Coordinates of C-alpha atoms and ligand atoms in Angstrom, one line a residue:
M1 CA -3.7 33.5 -4.7
P2 CA -0.9 31.0 -5.2
Q3 CA -1.4 27.9 -3.0
S4 CA 1.2 27.2 -0.3
P5 CA 3.4 24.2 -1.1
R6 CA 2.1 20.8 -0.1
K7 CA 3.9 19.3 3.0
I8 CA 5.2 15.8 2.5
I9 CA 7.3 13.1 4.2
I10 CA 9.2 10.9 1.7
D11 CA 9.7 7.3 2.9
T12 CA 12.2 5.7 0.6
D13 CA 14.8 3.0 -0.1
P14 CA 17.1 4.5 -2.7
G15 CA 17.4 3.1 -5.5
Q16 CA 18.1 5.2 -8.6
D17 CA 14.5 5.8 -9.3
D18 CA 13.9 6.9 -5.7
A19 CA 16.7 9.4 -6.3
F20 CA 14.8 11.0 -9.2
A21 CA 11.8 11.3 -6.9
L22 CA 13.7 13.1 -4.2
M23 CA 15.3 15.4 -6.8
L24 CA 12.0 16.2 -8.4
A25 CA 10.7 17.2 -5.0
F26 CA 13.7 19.4 -4.2
G27 CA 13.5 21.1 -7.6
S28 CA 9.8 22.0 -7.0
P29 CA 9.8 24.2 -3.8
E30 CA 6.8 26.2 -5.0
D31 CA 4.8 23.0 -5.0
I32 CA 6.3 20.8 -2.4
E33 CA 7.8 21.2 1.1
V34 CA 9.8 18.1 2.2
L35 CA 9.4 17.9 6.0
G36 CA 11.8 15.0 6.2
I37 CA 13.1 11.9 4.5
V38 CA 12.7 8.5 6.2
A39 CA 14.8 5.6 4.9
V40 CA 13.5 2.0 5.0
A41 CA 15.1 -1.3 4.2
G42 CA 14.1 -2.4 0.7
N43 CA 16.2 -2.2 -2.5
V44 CA 19.2 -2.6 -0.2
P45 CA 19.6 -2.8 3.6
L46 CA 18.8 0.2 5.8
A47 CA 22.5 1.1 6.4
L48 CA 22.7 1.8 2.6
T49 CA 19.3 3.4 2.1
Q50 CA 19.9 6.0 4.8
K51 CA 23.3 6.7 3.4
N52 CA 22.0 6.9 -0.1
S53 CA 19.3 9.3 1.0
R54 CA 21.9 11.7 2.4
M55 CA 24.0 11.4 -0.7
I56 CA 21.1 12.4 -2.9
C57 CA 20.3 15.4 -0.6
E58 CA 23.9 16.6 -0.9
L59 CA 23.9 16.1 -4.6
A60 CA 20.8 18.3 -4.9
G61 CA 22.3 20.9 -2.5
R62 CA 19.8 20.1 0.2
S63 CA 21.9 19.0 3.2
D64 CA 19.5 21.0 5.3
V65 CA 16.8 18.3 4.9
K66 CA 16.5 16.0 7.8
V67 CA 17.1 12.3 7.0
F68 CA 16.0 9.6 9.4
A69 CA 16.5 5.8 9.6
G70 CA 13.3 3.8 9.9
C71 CA 12.8 0.1 10.1
D72 CA 15.6 -2.3 9.1
R73 CA 13.3 -5.2 8.3
P74 CA 9.7 -6.0 7.3
M75 CA 7.1 -6.6 9.9
K76 CA 7.0 -10.4 9.8
R77 CA 9.3 -11.5 7.1
K78 CA 13.0 -11.7 6.1
L79 CA 14.1 -8.8 4.1
V80 CA 14.2 -9.3 0.3
T81 CA 16.5 -6.9 -1.6
A82 CA 16.9 -5.9 -5.2
E83 CA 20.7 -5.6 -5.9
H84 CA 20.1 -7.4 -9.2
V85 CA 18.3 -4.2 -10.4
H86 CA 20.0 -1.4 -8.5
G87 CA 23.5 -2.7 -8.0
K88 CA 25.4 -3.5 -4.8
T89 CA 25.1 0.0 -3.3
G90 CA 21.5 0.5 -4.5
L91 CA 22.8 3.6 -6.3
D92 CA 25.3 2.0 -8.7
G93 CA 26.3 3.9 -11.8
P94 CA 28.1 7.2 -11.2
S95 CA 30.5 7.4 -8.2
L96 CA 29.4 9.9 -5.6
P97 CA 31.3 11.1 -2.5
D98 CA 30.2 9.7 0.9
P99 CA 27.8 12.0 2.6
V100 CA 28.9 14.3 5.4
M101 CA 25.5 15.6 6.5
P102 CA 24.3 13.8 9.7
L103 CA 21.7 11.1 10.0
Q104 CA 19.1 12.2 12.6
D105 CA 19.2 10.4 15.9
Q106 CA 15.4 10.1 16.1
H107 CA 13.9 6.9 14.7
G108 CA 12.1 7.5 11.4
V109 CA 8.8 6.0 12.7
E110 CA 8.9 8.4 15.7
F111 CA 9.5 11.3 13.3
I112 CA 6.5 10.3 11.2
I113 CA 4.3 10.1 14.3
E114 CA 5.6 13.3 15.9
T115 CA 5.2 15.3 12.6
L116 CA 1.6 14.1 12.1
R117 CA 0.8 15.1 15.7
R118 CA 2.5 18.5 15.4
E119 CA 1.2 19.7 12.0
P120 CA -2.5 20.6 11.6
A121 CA -4.7 17.5 10.9
G122 CA -5.1 16.9 7.1
T123 CA -2.0 18.9 6.0
V124 CA 0.7 16.2 5.7
T125 CA 0.9 13.8 2.8
L126 CA 3.0 10.6 3.0
C127 CA 4.9 9.5 0.0
P128 CA 6.2 5.9 0.3
L129 CA 8.6 4.8 -2.4
G130 CA 9.6 1.5 -0.9
P131 CA 8.1 -1.2 1.3
L132 CA 5.4 0.2 3.6
T133 CA 7.0 -0.9 6.9
N134 CA 7.6 2.5 8.4
I135 CA 4.1 3.8 7.6
A136 CA 2.5 0.6 9.0
Q137 CA 4.6 0.8 12.2
A138 CA 3.6 4.4 12.7
F139 CA -0.1 3.6 12.3
L140 CA 0.3 0.6 14.7
Q141 CA 2.2 2.5 17.4
A142 CA 0.1 5.6 17.2
P143 CA -3.4 4.9 15.8
D144 CA -4.3 8.6 16.6
V145 CA -2.2 9.8 13.7
V146 CA -4.0 7.7 11.0
G147 CA -6.9 10.2 10.7
R148 CA -4.5 13.1 10.5
V149 CA -2.8 12.1 7.2
Q150 CA -4.0 14.2 4.3
E151 CA -3.3 11.5 1.7
I152 CA -0.8 8.6 1.0
V153 CA 0.6 8.7 -2.6
L154 CA 2.7 5.6 -3.1
M155 CA 4.5 3.6 -5.7
G156 CA 3.6 -0.1 -5.5
G157 CA 1.6 -2.9 -6.9
A158 CA 0.4 -3.8 -10.3
Y159 CA -2.7 -5.1 -12.0
F160 CA -2.3 -5.5 -15.8
E161 CA 1.5 -5.8 -15.5
V162 CA 1.2 -8.2 -12.6
G163 CA 4.6 -8.8 -11.0
N164 CA 8.2 -7.8 -11.3
I165 CA 9.8 -9.6 -8.3
T166 CA 7.6 -12.6 -8.6
P167 CA 5.2 -13.5 -11.4
A168 CA 2.4 -12.1 -9.2
A169 CA 3.8 -9.3 -7.1
E170 CA 5.5 -5.9 -7.4
F171 CA 8.6 -5.5 -5.2
N172 CA 7.5 -2.8 -2.7
I173 CA 4.4 -4.7 -1.8
Y174 CA 6.0 -8.1 -1.9
V175 CA 8.7 -7.2 0.6
D176 CA 6.3 -6.3 3.4
P177 CA 2.8 -7.5 2.5
E178 CA 1.5 -7.3 6.1
A179 CA 2.5 -3.6 6.2
A180 CA 0.9 -3.0 2.8
E181 CA -2.3 -4.7 4.0
L182 CA -2.4 -2.5 7.1
V183 CA -1.9 0.7 5.0
F184 CA -4.4 -0.3 2.3
R185 CA -7.0 -1.0 5.0
S186 CA -6.2 2.1 7.1
G187 CA -8.9 4.3 5.6
V188 CA -6.4 7.0 4.6
P189 CA -7.1 8.3 1.1
L190 CA -4.7 6.4 -1.2
V191 CA -3.2 7.1 -4.6
V192 CA -1.4 4.2 -6.0
M193 CA 1.2 4.3 -8.8
P194 CA 1.4 0.6 -9.9
L195 CA 3.7 -0.9 -12.6
D196 CA 0.8 -0.4 -15.0
V197 CA 1.7 3.3 -15.0
T198 CA 5.4 3.3 -14.2
H199 CA 6.2 0.9 -17.1
K200 CA 5.0 3.7 -19.4
V201 CA 7.6 6.3 -18.2
L202 CA 10.7 4.9 -19.9
T203 CA 14.2 6.4 -20.0
T204 CA 14.5 6.5 -23.7
K205 CA 17.8 7.6 -25.3
A206 CA 16.5 11.1 -26.1
R207 CA 15.2 11.6 -22.5
V208 CA 18.5 10.5 -21.0
Q209 CA 20.3 12.8 -23.4
A210 CA 18.1 15.7 -22.2
F211 CA 19.4 15.0 -18.6
R212 CA 23.0 15.0 -19.9
A213 CA 22.5 18.1 -21.9
M214 CA 21.8 20.1 -18.8
G215 CA 25.5 20.4 -18.3
T216 CA 25.2 20.2 -14.5
E217 CA 26.4 17.7 -12.0
V218 CA 22.8 16.7 -11.3
G219 CA 22.2 16.2 -15.1
R220 CA 25.3 14.1 -15.5
V221 CA 24.6 11.9 -12.5
S222 CA 21.0 11.5 -13.5
A223 CA 22.0 10.4 -17.0
D224 CA 24.5 7.9 -15.5
W225 CA 21.9 6.6 -13.1
A226 CA 19.4 6.1 -15.9
D227 CA 22.0 4.3 -18.0
F228 CA 22.8 1.9 -15.2
F229 CA 19.2 1.3 -14.1
E230 CA 17.6 0.8 -17.5
R231 CA 19.8 -2.1 -18.5
F232 CA 18.0 -4.6 -16.3
D233 CA 14.4 -3.8 -17.5
M234 CA 15.4 -3.3 -21.1
E235 CA 16.7 -6.8 -21.2
K236 CA 13.8 -8.2 -19.3
Y237 CA 11.0 -6.5 -21.1
G238 CA 12.7 -5.6 -24.4
S239 CA 11.6 -2.0 -23.8
D240 CA 13.1 1.3 -25.1
G241 CA 14.4 2.3 -21.6
G242 CA 14.0 1.7 -17.9
P243 CA 10.8 2.5 -16.0
L244 CA 11.3 5.5 -13.7
H245 CA 8.9 4.2 -11.1
D246 CA 9.2 6.4 -8.0
P247 CA 9.1 10.0 -9.4
T248 CA 5.6 9.4 -10.6
V249 CA 4.5 9.9 -7.0
V250 CA 6.0 13.3 -6.8
A251 CA 4.9 14.2 -10.3
Y252 CA 1.4 13.4 -9.3
L253 CA 1.5 15.9 -6.5
I254 CA 2.8 18.6 -8.8
K255 CA 0.7 17.9 -11.9
P256 CA -2.1 15.4 -11.2
E257 CA -3.5 16.2 -14.7
L258 CA -0.7 14.1 -16.2
F259 CA -2.3 10.9 -14.7
S260 CA -5.6 9.1 -14.9
G261 CA -7.0 6.0 -13.1
R262 CA -9.9 4.6 -11.3
V263 CA -11.1 4.7 -7.7
I264 CA -11.4 1.0 -6.8
N265 CA -11.0 -1.6 -4.1
V266 CA -7.4 -2.9 -3.8
E267 CA -6.6 -5.8 -1.4
I268 CA -3.2 -7.3 -0.6
E269 CA -2.6 -11.0 -0.7
T270 CA -0.8 -12.1 2.5
Q271 CA -1.5 -15.8 2.7
S272 CA -0.7 -17.6 -0.6
E273 CA 2.9 -18.6 -1.2
L274 CA 2.3 -18.4 -4.9
T275 CA 0.8 -14.9 -5.1
L276 CA 2.1 -13.3 -1.9
G277 CA 2.1 -9.5 -2.1
M278 CA -0.2 -9.4 -5.1
T279 CA -2.4 -6.2 -5.3
V280 CA -5.8 -7.7 -6.1
A281 CA -7.3 -4.7 -7.8
D282 CA -11.0 -4.7 -8.6
W283 CA -10.4 -2.6 -11.8
W284 CA -13.6 -3.9 -13.4
G285 CA -15.8 -3.4 -10.4
V286 CA -16.8 -7.0 -10.1
T287 CA -17.1 -7.0 -6.3
D288 CA -18.9 -4.7 -3.8
R289 CA -15.8 -4.4 -1.6
P290 CA -15.2 -0.8 -0.4
K291 CA -13.3 1.5 -2.8
N292 CA -10.0 2.4 -1.0
A293 CA -7.7 3.7 -3.6
L294 CA -7.2 5.8 -6.7
F295 CA -5.4 3.2 -8.8
V296 CA -3.5 5.0 -11.6
G297 CA -3.4 3.4 -15.0
D298 CA -2.2 6.0 -17.5
V299 CA 0.2 8.8 -17.8
D300 CA 1.2 11.5 -20.3
A301 CA 4.8 10.1 -20.4
Q302 CA 6.3 13.0 -22.3
G303 CA 4.6 15.5 -20.1
F304 CA 6.1 13.6 -17.1
F305 CA 9.6 13.8 -18.6
D306 CA 9.2 17.4 -19.5
L307 CA 8.3 18.2 -15.9
L308 CA 11.1 16.1 -14.5
T309 CA 13.8 17.6 -16.8
E310 CA 12.7 21.1 -16.1
R311 CA 12.8 20.6 -12.4
L312 CA 16.1 18.7 -12.3
A313 CA 17.7 21.5 -14.4
R314 CA 17.0 23.9 -11.5
L315 CA 19.3 22.0 -9.1
Ligands
BDR1 C1 9.9 -0.4 -7.0 O1 10.8 -1.3 -6.5 C2 12.1 -0.7 -6.4 O2 13.1 -1.5 -6.9 C3 12.0 0.7 -7.1 O3 12.8 1.6 -6.4 C4 10.5 1.0 -7.0 O4 10.2 1.6 -5.8 C5 9.4 -0.9 -8.4 O5 8.9 -2.2 -8.3
CA2 CA1 11.9 2.6 -4.3

């Protein structure tokens, strides 16, 4: 019997790579049912991430999906943004029309809480692609929902690659380390896509050409986004393309066999100025701290791009 699609909430701060994650989910209805999209402040402020989320839905022909605005700042700190990577709008590159679909009135955190209470326990997966503020707030405001989450599959952190926003920390965790700490200690089963894996899925020329060759609006916009986004990391790392971080989360839900990692303890640094937001990952098992996450380390990169391209071509 075919399995019913997995129900997810995407929590996001688009971001070109977030856009690929959303589109991969929309192109995979047999695998994934998107219950809603919650925007968070991250790559750019909330006013832009909620707008960008709606623009992506419309591009993918999914203006029926509910988009909510969540938190506009981290729990305890000033918002740090990443316009240097994603451009002023967060989605720089191709120009897209302003969205006409509405933003939901309900606060995104309330939507997360209400959905987890409404759906049967253990049937909703949370997919955070930005700072973990909304998820942490939901867990703080409604501790009863924590045990109802099926799994959290998130993009964030790094071990071997260490940091991208500071020498020690990855952006999503660095922006709201207190929220990350709360989520990593929540007891919910965690799957983590760190830079160690996302730096292996690079938008090489051939892969971007495959997007363009679709001959669709989604294909053209995807190629233009990849072209814009990759410049920053290619210069920084001298790599063959930009890392497509966030869609690894959705790809894992569809084809977990593309990925491998270790179930280990991961703690978040919240005190040190120098290493704030570092994901201290016990990859080598040198402590007896409790294992709290599947920390992914490797990916079949071509398998990932084959899946992504096939699903984007459906939109
Ligand atoms: C993460 O930070 C953001 O810039 C990307 O969208 C991704 O979620 C990578 O560090
Ligand atoms: Ca993101």
